[in-house]
Every structure is written in structure tokens, then in C-alpha cells.
Amino acid sequence: MEQAAGIAGESMQGYTLEQVVSGALSQQQALAVWRLPLQTEVQACISFAPQTTSAIPELETSPTGFLFCPFVTDGAEGNIFLKADIRYSSLTKQLTIDPDAPATQVNLFTEALAQAENEKPGIWPIPANRAHHSNRNQETFTAAVSLAVDSIRAESMEKVVLSRISTSALPTDFSLLKAFGKMLVAYPNAFVSLVAIPGVGTWLGASPEILVSVDQHEVFKTVALAGTQPLCEDGSTANAIWRQKEIEEQGMVERYVLSCFKKLRLREYSEVGPRTVIAGNLMHLRTDFKVDLKEVDFPTLGTDMLRLLHPTSAVCGLPKEPALRFILDHEGYDRSYYSGFLGPVNSEVGTHLFVNLRCMQLLSDQAVLYAGAGITGESSADKEWQETQHKLQTMLRILSEF
């Protein structure tokens, strides 16, 4: 490992994020880049051997890295863990080499960084088995919503989340890194991410929803986020008025989180909300839950809650099993990593996993955009279509700036 240690010393010269991304793409290495909400630091990790598992891994014993998991965690797509062989911070502009990282690949990567200053970034990865994406038009989507409302009124379930895709041609001057930069500026309150994994694909997103977080102070957090309406014209939440449908939808998500705590016999938590929060061009209702693990003896709470929560009622429905069956039978496409979860694990600031919402998958010449809406017995099919239209604007806004 002397060779790798020497390279770590060379990183003192400093690298740009563009060099790091270009170097990873040119070497066809798995890459994750992210910025936590309300932070300025952009972090990245490069993994030489991504690990795919059929089960959600244990967070507490995991090495430092990045987790990227699909909506159906026991389905065709795997749960991918990117062990951080190389880490990067935009604040220090330096690389941190993991002691176990293979020296030969570290050498090749740092050589690629030097060349990246003079070269355009390589093409981003696209899926090995490219799915056929067909846009659902308003008629087919609203028909599925109407069927869901009938099932809910027949008491087959309480709520189901139906989503759809929309494909958009990539602008001729589209740049992966510039798109990421535009997202950083446009969505300061969101978890902004870029994930590029050979054979799996490339995803960009700006998620407003924490799934599971355990920070460096050993504080566990999760949220109940639901209900959607366009941002008020004055850009504030002061005049937000919520319909009964959205209030009940958010209440369902809140009760779902509490039911998970109950299954674990956890009583020591704080609850704040619901309150109106801004996410890009939208407003949502949000309730925050916290557990101080320094005071509560529950060392595996992060993993236990992750396995109970996902997929939450905010992206699946209630009860979970009939809602999931309805989605798989009637949604009409494979969500893949949309409405799954992603984020850094055991970093210097802890583990922070977010639901993969407000995202797009990049193909060679197209972007596949995703959006969903929570359906209850009070839902209007046309209004749910409009909600997905509003949510698609998050990523369409980024594409329109090229």
C-alpha cells in the first residue's frame, strides 16, 4: 500500500470536481457525487468494485461509501453499494485514498485526473439492459388513477402512489456536470446527487425527502413528507391552504412512521409538525422525527427503520402489500431506481439516505423523467395528473437552461 499512500500525498495539489468526474467517466469507474441539504460542500466517491446485494445491507457495520437502491429491493435490480476507494471534497479539493484501495487502479485514476484537464468528460454510463420507456398519456394515467380510487373506496387499500415517466430529448449542448451545478443552485434545500455506474446507468436528482439519517452526533432522523401544491406566487408558505385530501395523505405517512417505531417498541422520540416546506417549485407538508441515540440504547435503529420504512407510504401506499401489488399490476413500467433510496453511508458526517425523487435517468440522447402522486379515496384523476406535471418541472427546468 505504499504506492497508494504516496498518491494520497500528491492530492495536496488539489483537483477540481470536473477533473474527478471526468477521470471517473474516462476510466469507467463507478461514481457518486452529492451535496447534503443546506450545505455548500460537494462530496464524491469513486468505487473500483461496486457490490450488488439482494438484501439491504447493515448500515452500522458498513465501510464508508454510497448506497444506491431500487424501489423493489428484492427484484431484478440490485442494491448497489459503492465502497469509497477514493473520496473527494470540494472544500479541500483533495483526494482521500482508502488504505485498502488497489494501488494499480489508484495510479490509473490519478493519471486520468491529470489528463482530464485537457479533455472533455467521457460519455456517462447507460443501462446494460435498456428498458423500453413508453410515456403514459393523460388518458391512460387518469384511467389508472380512477381504478385506484375505485379499489380504495372498495376498501382494498387506503392509499396508493401511482407514477409515470416522461422522456425528453437531451439538449445538444447538454453537460452532465453543468446540469449538476444548475441543480445545486436551483435546489439548496434538497439532496442533490449524480450517480454514474457502468452497466447500471446514470441518474441525476434533487430529493426533498429524508428516509433515514444518523448524523455525526448520533441523532437519528426521518420525515413524513406528503401533500403537494405549487409554490405560492410570493414564494412563501404563509398563504398555503391545504385541502382535506393532502392533510389526510400526509397523516397516513405520519402514522406509518409511528407504526414502524411501535414495531420496534421505541417510545423515546420527538415529533415536530406537520408544517409547510418548500421543495423547488412545490410545497409539501412535513413532519420531522428525531431520536437521540446517545440517550436511547438502540444501536441498529438506522438499519431497522430503513428495512421497515422502505418503500414508505409516500412512494408506495397503505397497507404496503396491496398497494405494491397494485403498482406492479397497473403502473405499466418498471420504476427501477426511481423512488428507491440513495446517499452516503458512514461518512465523516454520518449516514444520510434520501428517497430518490425529483430525478431523471440519462440515456445516450434522452432523459427519462419520473413523477408520482398519492391516490386516496378523495382523489381527482385530473388533479393527480396535474400534480405529476408540476413535479416533472423540477428536472425539466434544469434541461431548459441549456
Tab-separated table of C-alpha atoms in Angstrom:
chain	number	residue	atom	x	y	z
A	1	MET	CA	0.000	0.000	0.000
A	2	GLU	CA	2.988	2.345	-0.037
A	3	GLN	CA	2.187	3.243	-3.594
A	4	ALA	CA	-1.356	4.317	-2.722
A	5	ALA	CA	-0.143	6.304	0.280
A	6	GLY	CA	2.244	8.217	-1.954
A	7	ILE	CA	-0.579	9.113	-4.283
A	8	ALA	CA	-2.637	10.396	-1.353
A	9	GLY	CA	0.181	12.842	-0.632
A	10	GLU	CA	0.145	14.061	-4.243
A	11	SER	CA	-3.527	15.029	-3.870
A	12	MET	CA	-2.398	18.027	-1.812
A	13	GLN	CA	-2.073	19.885	-5.128
A	14	GLY	CA	-5.862	19.957	-5.331
A	15	TYR	CA	-8.296	18.829	-8.018
A	16	THR	CA	-11.497	20.278	-9.409
A	17	LEU	CA	-14.785	18.406	-9.334
A	18	GLU	CA	-14.711	18.434	-13.133
A	19	GLN	CA	-11.384	16.570	-13.109
A	20	VAL	CA	-12.711	13.979	-10.667
A	21	VAL	CA	-15.908	13.352	-12.665
A	22	SER	CA	-14.046	13.298	-15.991
A	23	GLY	CA	-11.407	10.951	-14.588
A	24	ALA	CA	-14.041	8.509	-13.299
A	25	LEU	CA	-16.009	8.545	-16.561
A	26	SER	CA	-12.898	8.061	-18.703
A	27	GLN	CA	-11.787	5.124	-16.529
A	28	GLN	CA	-15.332	3.729	-16.468
A	29	GLN	CA	-15.344	3.694	-12.678
A	30	ALA	CA	-18.481	3.883	-10.544
A	31	LEU	CA	-19.057	7.394	-9.247
A	32	ALA	CA	-21.378	9.158	-6.807
A	33	VAL	CA	-21.397	12.935	-6.291
A	34	TRP	CA	-23.682	14.676	-3.811
A	35	ARG	CA	-24.442	17.710	-1.687
A	36	LEU	CA	-26.474	17.476	1.509
A	37	PRO	CA	-29.379	19.946	2.010
A	38	LEU	CA	-28.399	23.471	3.104
A	39	GLN	CA	-24.675	22.667	2.779
A	40	THR	CA	-22.015	24.042	0.426
A	41	GLU	CA	-19.614	21.090	0.377
A	42	VAL	CA	-19.883	18.770	-2.622
A	43	GLN	CA	-18.546	15.285	-1.978
A	44	ALA	CA	-17.733	12.413	-4.295
A	45	CYS	CA	-16.692	8.811	-4.033
A	46	ILE	CA	-15.177	6.529	-6.658
A	47	SER	CA	-15.587	2.782	-6.284
A	48	PHE	CA	-13.436	0.313	-8.213
A	49	ALA	CA	-15.664	-2.700	-7.442
A	50	PRO	CA	-19.335	-1.853	-6.782
A	51	GLN	CA	-21.062	-4.519	-4.703
A	52	THR	CA	-24.574	-5.697	-5.564
A	53	THR	CA	-26.654	-7.472	-2.939
A	54	SER	CA	-30.156	-8.910	-2.844
A	55	ALA	CA	-30.753	-7.555	0.669
A	56	ILE	CA	-30.462	-4.076	2.151
A	57	PRO	CA	-27.042	-4.053	3.875
A	58	GLU	CA	-26.481	-3.216	7.534
A	59	LEU	CA	-25.620	0.450	7.833
A	60	GLU	CA	-23.862	0.378	11.190
A	61	THR	CA	-21.142	-2.102	10.156
A	62	SER	CA	-20.748	-0.832	6.598
A	63	PRO	CA	-17.498	0.714	5.373
A	64	THR	CA	-17.616	4.312	4.152
A	65	GLY	CA	-19.357	4.591	0.808
A	66	PHE	CA	-22.582	5.339	-1.054
A	67	LEU	CA	-25.765	3.261	-1.256
A	68	PHE	CA	-27.990	3.185	-4.354
A	69	CYS	CA	-31.091	1.000	-4.050
A	70	PRO	CA	-34.165	0.434	-6.256
A	71	PHE	CA	-37.865	0.763	-5.472
A	72	VAL	CA	-38.240	-3.027	-5.305
A	73	THR	CA	-35.220	-4.043	-3.228
A	74	ASP	CA	-35.679	-7.780	-3.825
A	75	GLY	CA	-36.400	-7.508	-7.554
A	76	ALA	CA	-34.380	-7.564	-10.782
A	77	GLU	CA	-32.269	-4.513	-9.947
A	78	GLY	CA	-29.775	-4.942	-7.146
A	79	ASN	CA	-28.976	-2.885	-4.073
A	80	ILE	CA	-25.655	-1.316	-5.029
A	81	PHE	CA	-23.007	-0.255	-2.555
A	82	LEU	CA	-20.128	1.906	-3.752
A	83	LYS	CA	-17.281	1.441	-1.292
A	84	ALA	CA	-15.350	4.721	-1.199
A	85	ASP	CA	-11.971	3.666	-2.603
A	86	ILE	CA	-11.362	7.348	-3.312
A	87	ARG	CA	-13.163	10.263	-1.653
A	88	TYR	CA	-13.214	13.894	-2.743
A	89	SER	CA	-14.318	17.127	-1.067
A	90	SER	CA	-14.938	20.380	-2.908
A	91	LEU	CA	-13.843	22.285	0.225
A	92	THR	CA	-10.315	20.854	0.392
A	93	LYS	CA	-10.130	19.880	-3.316
A	94	GLN	CA	-8.142	16.859	-2.191
A	95	LEU	CA	-8.497	13.122	-2.606
A	96	THR	CA	-8.564	10.677	0.291
A	97	ILE	CA	-7.391	7.210	-0.700
A	98	ASP	CA	-8.776	4.256	1.259
A	99	PRO	CA	-5.899	2.122	2.633
A	100	ASP	CA	-7.468	-0.979	1.054
A	101	ALA	CA	-7.835	0.589	-2.402
A	102	PRO	CA	-5.887	-1.338	-5.074
A	103	ALA	CA	-2.772	0.703	-5.824
A	104	THR	CA	-2.743	-0.096	-9.557
A	105	GLN	CA	-6.244	1.300	-10.075
A	106	VAL	CA	-5.483	4.301	-7.878
A	107	ASN	CA	-2.461	5.035	-10.098
A	108	LEU	CA	-4.545	4.773	-13.272
A	109	PHE	CA	-7.191	7.059	-11.815
A	110	THR	CA	-4.779	9.779	-10.747
A	111	GLU	CA	-3.114	9.625	-14.173
A	112	ALA	CA	-6.574	10.116	-15.701
A	113	LEU	CA	-7.081	13.174	-13.473
A	114	ALA	CA	-4.013	14.829	-14.931
A	115	GLN	CA	-5.298	14.233	-18.463
A	116	ALA	CA	-8.832	15.344	-17.558
A	117	GLU	CA	-7.732	18.993	-17.512
A	118	ASN	CA	-7.326	18.931	-21.275
A	119	GLU	CA	-10.091	16.502	-22.274
A	120	LYS	CA	-13.855	16.622	-22.424
A	121	PRO	CA	-15.627	14.311	-19.938
A	122	GLY	CA	-16.292	10.825	-21.279
A	123	ILE	CA	-19.792	9.629	-22.048
A	124	TRP	CA	-21.855	8.715	-18.987
A	125	PRO	CA	-22.892	5.066	-18.416
A	126	ILE	CA	-26.228	3.885	-19.770
A	127	PRO	CA	-28.053	0.713	-18.648
A	128	ALA	CA	-26.720	-2.600	-19.968
A	129	ASN	CA	-30.308	-3.780	-20.475
A	130	ARG	CA	-32.085	-0.680	-21.647
A	131	ALA	CA	-35.761	-0.813	-20.735
A	132	HIS	CA	-38.370	0.265	-23.228
A	133	HIS	CA	-39.775	3.528	-21.867
A	134	SER	CA	-43.232	4.499	-23.032
A	135	ASN	CA	-44.772	7.762	-21.892
A	136	ARG	CA	-48.195	7.350	-20.328
A	137	ASN	CA	-50.515	9.939	-21.760
A	138	GLN	CA	-53.122	11.719	-19.693
A	139	GLU	CA	-55.855	9.292	-20.686
A	140	THR	CA	-54.017	6.132	-19.615
A	141	PHE	CA	-52.686	7.690	-16.395
A	142	THR	CA	-56.041	9.066	-15.274
A	143	ALA	CA	-57.647	5.698	-16.085
A	144	ALA	CA	-55.190	4.014	-13.698
A	145	VAL	CA	-55.937	6.668	-11.057
A	146	SER	CA	-59.694	6.095	-11.414
A	147	LEU	CA	-59.154	2.345	-11.000
A	148	ALA	CA	-57.083	3.031	-7.866
A	149	VAL	CA	-59.815	5.276	-6.402
A	150	ASP	CA	-62.384	2.503	-7.003
A	151	SER	CA	-60.123	-0.012	-5.216
A	152	ILE	CA	-59.637	2.346	-2.267
A	153	ARG	CA	-63.366	3.027	-1.962
A	154	ALA	CA	-63.899	-0.755	-2.044
A	155	GLU	CA	-61.507	-0.861	0.950
A	156	SER	CA	-58.850	-2.938	-0.831
A	157	MET	CA	-56.315	-0.349	0.408
A	158	GLU	CA	-56.205	3.142	1.924
A	159	LYS	CA	-53.758	4.827	-0.434
A	160	VAL	CA	-51.551	4.034	-3.417
A	161	VAL	CA	-48.882	6.115	-5.146
A	162	LEU	CA	-49.016	5.968	-8.944
A	163	SER	CA	-46.167	7.332	-11.025
A	164	ARG	CA	-45.321	7.830	-14.658
A	165	ILE	CA	-42.388	8.726	-16.859
A	166	SER	CA	-41.822	11.399	-19.446
A	167	THR	CA	-38.946	11.241	-21.912
A	168	SER	CA	-37.247	14.387	-23.146
A	169	ALA	CA	-34.553	14.778	-25.788
A	170	LEU	CA	-31.284	15.984	-24.298
A	171	PRO	CA	-30.245	19.448	-25.484
A	172	THR	CA	-27.379	19.356	-27.979
A	173	ASP	CA	-25.128	21.279	-25.580
A	174	PHE	CA	-26.108	19.223	-22.517
A	175	SER	CA	-23.330	18.762	-19.960
A	176	LEU	CA	-23.577	16.295	-17.080
A	177	LEU	CA	-21.517	18.406	-14.706
A	178	LYS	CA	-23.203	21.681	-15.697
A	179	ALA	CA	-26.605	20.083	-15.060
A	180	PHE	CA	-25.413	19.026	-11.602
A	181	GLY	CA	-24.174	22.572	-10.974
A	182	LYS	CA	-27.506	24.076	-12.048
A	183	MET	CA	-29.298	21.728	-9.635
A	184	LEU	CA	-27.049	22.856	-6.765
A	185	VAL	CA	-28.088	26.466	-7.351
A	186	ALA	CA	-31.779	25.815	-8.045
A	187	TYR	CA	-32.450	23.453	-5.111
A	188	PRO	CA	-30.450	24.460	-1.998
A	189	ASN	CA	-32.895	22.662	0.328
A	190	ALA	CA	-32.613	19.327	-1.494
A	191	PHE	CA	-30.214	16.397	-1.518
A	192	VAL	CA	-28.620	16.893	-4.940
A	193	SER	CA	-26.969	13.834	-6.461
A	194	LEU	CA	-25.255	12.408	-9.505
A	195	VAL	CA	-24.771	8.633	-9.678
A	196	ALA	CA	-22.997	7.006	-12.637
A	197	ILE	CA	-22.409	3.245	-12.502
A	198	PRO	CA	-21.205	1.232	-15.528
A	199	GLY	CA	-23.816	-1.315	-16.594
A	200	VAL	CA	-26.448	0.288	-14.360
A	201	GLY	CA	-26.816	3.817	-15.674
A	202	THR	CA	-26.627	7.498	-14.756
A	203	TRP	CA	-29.086	9.351	-12.534
A	204	LEU	CA	-29.423	12.999	-11.512
A	205	GLY	CA	-31.749	14.103	-8.743
A	206	ALA	CA	-32.760	16.755	-6.215
A	207	SER	CA	-34.686	14.947	-3.485
A	208	PRO	CA	-36.573	16.763	-0.711
A	209	GLU	CA	-37.220	13.628	1.381
A	210	ILE	CA	-35.021	12.117	4.106
A	211	LEU	CA	-35.608	8.387	4.500
A	212	VAL	CA	-33.101	7.561	7.259
A	213	SER	CA	-30.336	9.732	8.686
A	214	VAL	CA	-27.895	9.159	11.571
A	215	ASP	CA	-25.566	12.133	11.842
A	216	GLN	CA	-22.126	12.523	13.430
A	217	HIS	CA	-23.817	13.459	16.725
A	218	GLU	CA	-25.684	10.111	16.772
A	219	VAL	CA	-29.069	11.707	16.129
A	220	PHE	CA	-31.475	9.589	14.067
A	221	LYS	CA	-33.911	11.414	11.774
A	222	THR	CA	-36.702	10.551	9.394
A	223	VAL	CA	-39.602	12.553	7.964
A	224	ALA	CA	-43.189	12.132	6.871
A	225	LEU	CA	-43.493	14.140	3.660
A	226	ALA	CA	-46.668	14.199	1.573
A	227	GLY	CA	-49.223	16.541	0.082
A	228	THR	CA	-48.245	18.705	-2.857
A	229	GLN	CA	-49.230	22.075	-4.281
A	230	PRO	CA	-47.459	24.679	-6.419
A	231	LEU	CA	-45.375	27.282	-4.595
A	232	CYS	CA	-47.326	30.451	-3.776
A	233	GLU	CA	-46.659	33.410	-6.074
A	234	ASP	CA	-44.928	35.367	-3.293
A	235	GLY	CA	-42.511	32.431	-2.728
A	236	SER	CA	-43.509	31.998	0.938
A	237	THR	CA	-45.514	29.389	2.844
A	238	ALA	CA	-47.562	31.968	4.779
A	239	ASN	CA	-50.598	31.727	2.500
A	240	ALA	CA	-50.558	27.972	1.906
A	241	ILE	CA	-54.026	26.421	2.176
A	242	TRP	CA	-54.240	22.629	2.302
A	243	ARG	CA	-57.206	20.562	1.199
A	244	GLN	CA	-58.520	17.700	3.332
A	245	LYS	CA	-57.112	15.227	0.778
A	246	GLU	CA	-53.500	16.439	1.269
A	247	ILE	CA	-53.854	16.679	5.061
A	248	GLU	CA	-55.116	13.098	5.244
A	249	GLU	CA	-52.431	11.874	2.827
A	250	GLN	CA	-49.699	13.391	4.988
A	251	GLY	CA	-51.363	11.969	8.095
A	252	MET	CA	-51.156	8.475	6.588
A	253	VAL	CA	-47.407	8.809	6.076
A	254	GLU	CA	-47.021	10.120	9.622
A	255	ARG	CA	-48.978	7.188	11.074
A	256	TYR	CA	-46.850	4.806	9.009
A	257	VAL	CA	-43.625	6.146	10.579
A	258	LEU	CA	-45.171	5.841	14.045
A	259	SER	CA	-46.232	2.244	13.303
A	260	CYS	CA	-42.595	1.413	12.479
A	261	PHE	CA	-41.473	2.885	15.817
A	262	LYS	CA	-44.174	0.819	17.519
A	263	LYS	CA	-42.950	-2.407	15.881
A	264	LEU	CA	-39.519	-1.692	17.350
A	265	ARG	CA	-41.067	-0.798	20.747
A	266	LEU	CA	-39.435	2.630	20.501
A	267	ARG	CA	-41.152	5.329	22.559
A	268	GLU	CA	-38.414	7.926	23.052
A	269	TYR	CA	-38.670	10.183	20.002
A	270	SER	CA	-39.509	13.797	19.257
A	271	GLU	CA	-42.064	14.826	16.645
A	272	VAL	CA	-42.347	18.276	15.056
A	273	GLY	CA	-45.008	19.145	12.503
A	274	PRO	CA	-46.764	18.941	10.206
A	275	ARG	CA	-45.531	22.196	8.694
A	276	THR	CA	-45.389	23.549	5.162
A	277	VAL	CA	-41.990	23.298	3.474
A	278	ILE	CA	-40.706	24.436	0.078
A	279	ALA	CA	-39.126	21.994	-2.376
A	280	GLY	CA	-38.171	23.768	-5.600
A	281	ASN	CA	-41.347	24.965	-7.293
A	282	LEU	CA	-43.591	22.989	-4.905
A	283	MET	CA	-44.790	22.972	-1.296
A	284	HIS	CA	-45.317	19.893	0.868
A	285	LEU	CA	-46.486	19.029	4.371
A	286	ARG	CA	-43.675	17.621	6.504
A	287	THR	CA	-43.326	16.153	9.995
A	288	ASP	CA	-39.836	15.565	11.425
A	289	PHE	CA	-38.996	12.705	13.794
A	290	LYS	CA	-35.770	12.523	15.849
A	291	VAL	CA	-34.187	10.020	18.234
A	292	ASP	CA	-31.041	10.846	20.235
A	293	LEU	CA	-29.079	7.580	20.187
A	294	LYS	CA	-26.810	8.863	22.945
A	295	GLU	CA	-29.829	8.693	25.249
A	296	VAL	CA	-31.674	5.743	23.686
A	297	ASP	CA	-29.850	2.393	23.585
A	298	PHE	CA	-30.749	1.338	20.042
A	299	PRO	CA	-27.513	0.989	18.022
A	300	THR	CA	-29.191	-0.662	14.982
A	301	LEU	CA	-32.072	1.835	14.699
A	302	GLY	CA	-30.855	3.150	11.315
A	303	THR	CA	-30.887	-0.271	9.629
A	304	ASP	CA	-34.030	-1.474	11.410
A	305	MET	CA	-36.034	1.606	10.435
A	306	LEU	CA	-34.699	1.543	6.872
A	307	ARG	CA	-35.907	-2.017	6.386
A	308	LEU	CA	-39.302	-1.240	7.920
A	309	LEU	CA	-39.854	2.114	6.197
A	310	HIS	CA	-38.920	1.337	2.594
A	311	PRO	CA	-40.921	1.655	0.466
A	312	THR	CA	-42.730	4.280	2.521
A	313	SER	CA	-46.377	5.104	2.116
A	314	ALA	CA	-45.195	8.340	0.455
A	315	VAL	CA	-43.947	6.355	-2.569
A	316	CYS	CA	-45.938	3.102	-2.308
A	317	GLY	CA	-49.140	3.263	-0.250
A	318	LEU	CA	-51.039	1.766	2.658
A	319	PRO	CA	-51.215	-1.028	3.553
A	320	LYS	CA	-47.877	-1.673	1.870
A	321	GLU	CA	-48.565	-5.117	0.387
A	322	PRO	CA	-51.808	-4.445	-1.555
A	323	ALA	CA	-50.521	-1.029	-2.654
A	324	LEU	CA	-47.307	-2.560	-4.006
A	325	ARG	CA	-49.288	-5.233	-5.841
A	326	PHE	CA	-51.498	-2.569	-7.410
A	327	ILE	CA	-48.440	-0.584	-8.552
A	328	LEU	CA	-46.767	-3.614	-10.126
A	329	ASP	CA	-50.011	-4.643	-11.837
A	330	HIS	CA	-51.238	-1.263	-13.089
A	331	GLU	CA	-48.432	1.293	-13.312
A	332	GLY	CA	-47.273	0.000	-16.680
A	333	TYR	CA	-43.477	0.307	-16.360
A	334	ASP	CA	-40.500	-0.634	-14.157
A	335	ARG	CA	-39.607	2.166	-11.712
A	336	SER	CA	-36.045	0.857	-11.434
A	337	TYR	CA	-34.176	3.211	-9.062
A	338	TYR	CA	-36.882	5.886	-9.050
A	339	SER	CA	-38.487	6.044	-5.559
A	340	GLY	CA	-35.730	3.813	-4.242
A	341	PHE	CA	-33.157	5.435	-1.962
A	342	LEU	CA	-29.593	6.690	-2.086
A	343	GLY	CA	-26.965	8.511	-0.089
A	344	PRO	CA	-23.640	8.418	1.775
A	345	VAL	CA	-23.042	5.756	4.431
A	346	ASN	CA	-20.687	6.163	7.413
A	347	SER	CA	-19.124	9.349	6.086
A	348	GLU	CA	-17.483	11.911	8.364
A	349	VAL	CA	-20.922	13.451	8.896
A	350	GLY	CA	-22.753	10.138	9.269
A	351	THR	CA	-25.256	8.222	7.140
A	352	HIS	CA	-27.839	10.172	5.135
A	353	LEU	CA	-30.247	8.263	2.900
A	354	PHE	CA	-32.869	10.045	0.786
A	355	VAL	CA	-35.790	8.828	-1.303
A	356	ASN	CA	-34.859	9.044	-4.988
A	357	LEU	CA	-37.481	11.609	-6.039
A	358	ARG	CA	-37.388	14.561	-8.479
A	359	CYS	CA	-34.918	12.654	-10.595
A	360	MET	CA	-34.048	11.710	-14.142
A	361	GLN	CA	-32.143	8.882	-15.728
A	362	LEU	CA	-29.830	9.816	-18.588
A	363	LEU	CA	-29.681	7.705	-21.736
A	364	SER	CA	-27.357	8.491	-24.641
A	365	ASP	CA	-29.646	11.105	-26.180
A	366	GLN	CA	-32.660	11.244	-23.860
A	367	ALA	CA	-33.577	11.974	-20.278
A	368	VAL	CA	-36.220	9.797	-18.624
A	369	LEU	CA	-38.069	11.882	-16.015
A	370	TYR	CA	-40.185	10.414	-13.205
A	371	ALA	CA	-43.066	11.753	-11.104
A	372	GLY	CA	-45.798	10.288	-8.931
A	373	ALA	CA	-48.891	11.261	-6.970
A	374	GLY	CA	-50.555	9.839	-3.887
A	375	ILE	CA	-54.034	8.494	-4.601
A	376	THR	CA	-56.712	8.349	-1.892
A	377	GLY	CA	-60.465	7.906	-1.964
A	378	GLU	CA	-60.797	11.696	-2.363
A	379	SER	CA	-58.519	11.929	-5.399
A	380	SER	CA	-59.452	13.617	-8.655
A	381	ALA	CA	-57.793	11.899	-11.617
A	382	ASP	CA	-57.248	15.184	-13.457
A	383	LYS	CA	-55.745	16.876	-10.393
A	384	GLU	CA	-53.355	13.959	-9.855
A	385	TRP	CA	-52.216	14.295	-13.474
A	386	GLN	CA	-51.550	17.987	-12.849
A	387	GLU	CA	-49.562	17.123	-9.714
A	388	THR	CA	-47.242	14.888	-11.760
A	389	GLN	CA	-46.916	17.680	-14.314
A	390	HIS	CA	-45.766	20.070	-11.561
A	391	LYS	CA	-43.275	17.544	-10.193
A	392	LEU	CA	-41.762	16.893	-13.630
A	393	GLN	CA	-40.894	20.600	-13.807
A	394	THR	CA	-38.077	20.096	-11.283
A	395	MET	CA	-35.907	18.299	-13.843
A	396	LEU	CA	-37.425	19.918	-16.949
A	397	ARG	CA	-36.359	23.272	-15.525
A	398	ILE	CA	-32.742	22.071	-15.480
A	399	LEU	CA	-32.895	20.773	-19.070
A	400	SER	CA	-34.493	24.021	-20.277
A	401	GLU	CA	-31.476	26.039	-19.086
A	402	PHE	CA	-29.216	24.570	-21.776
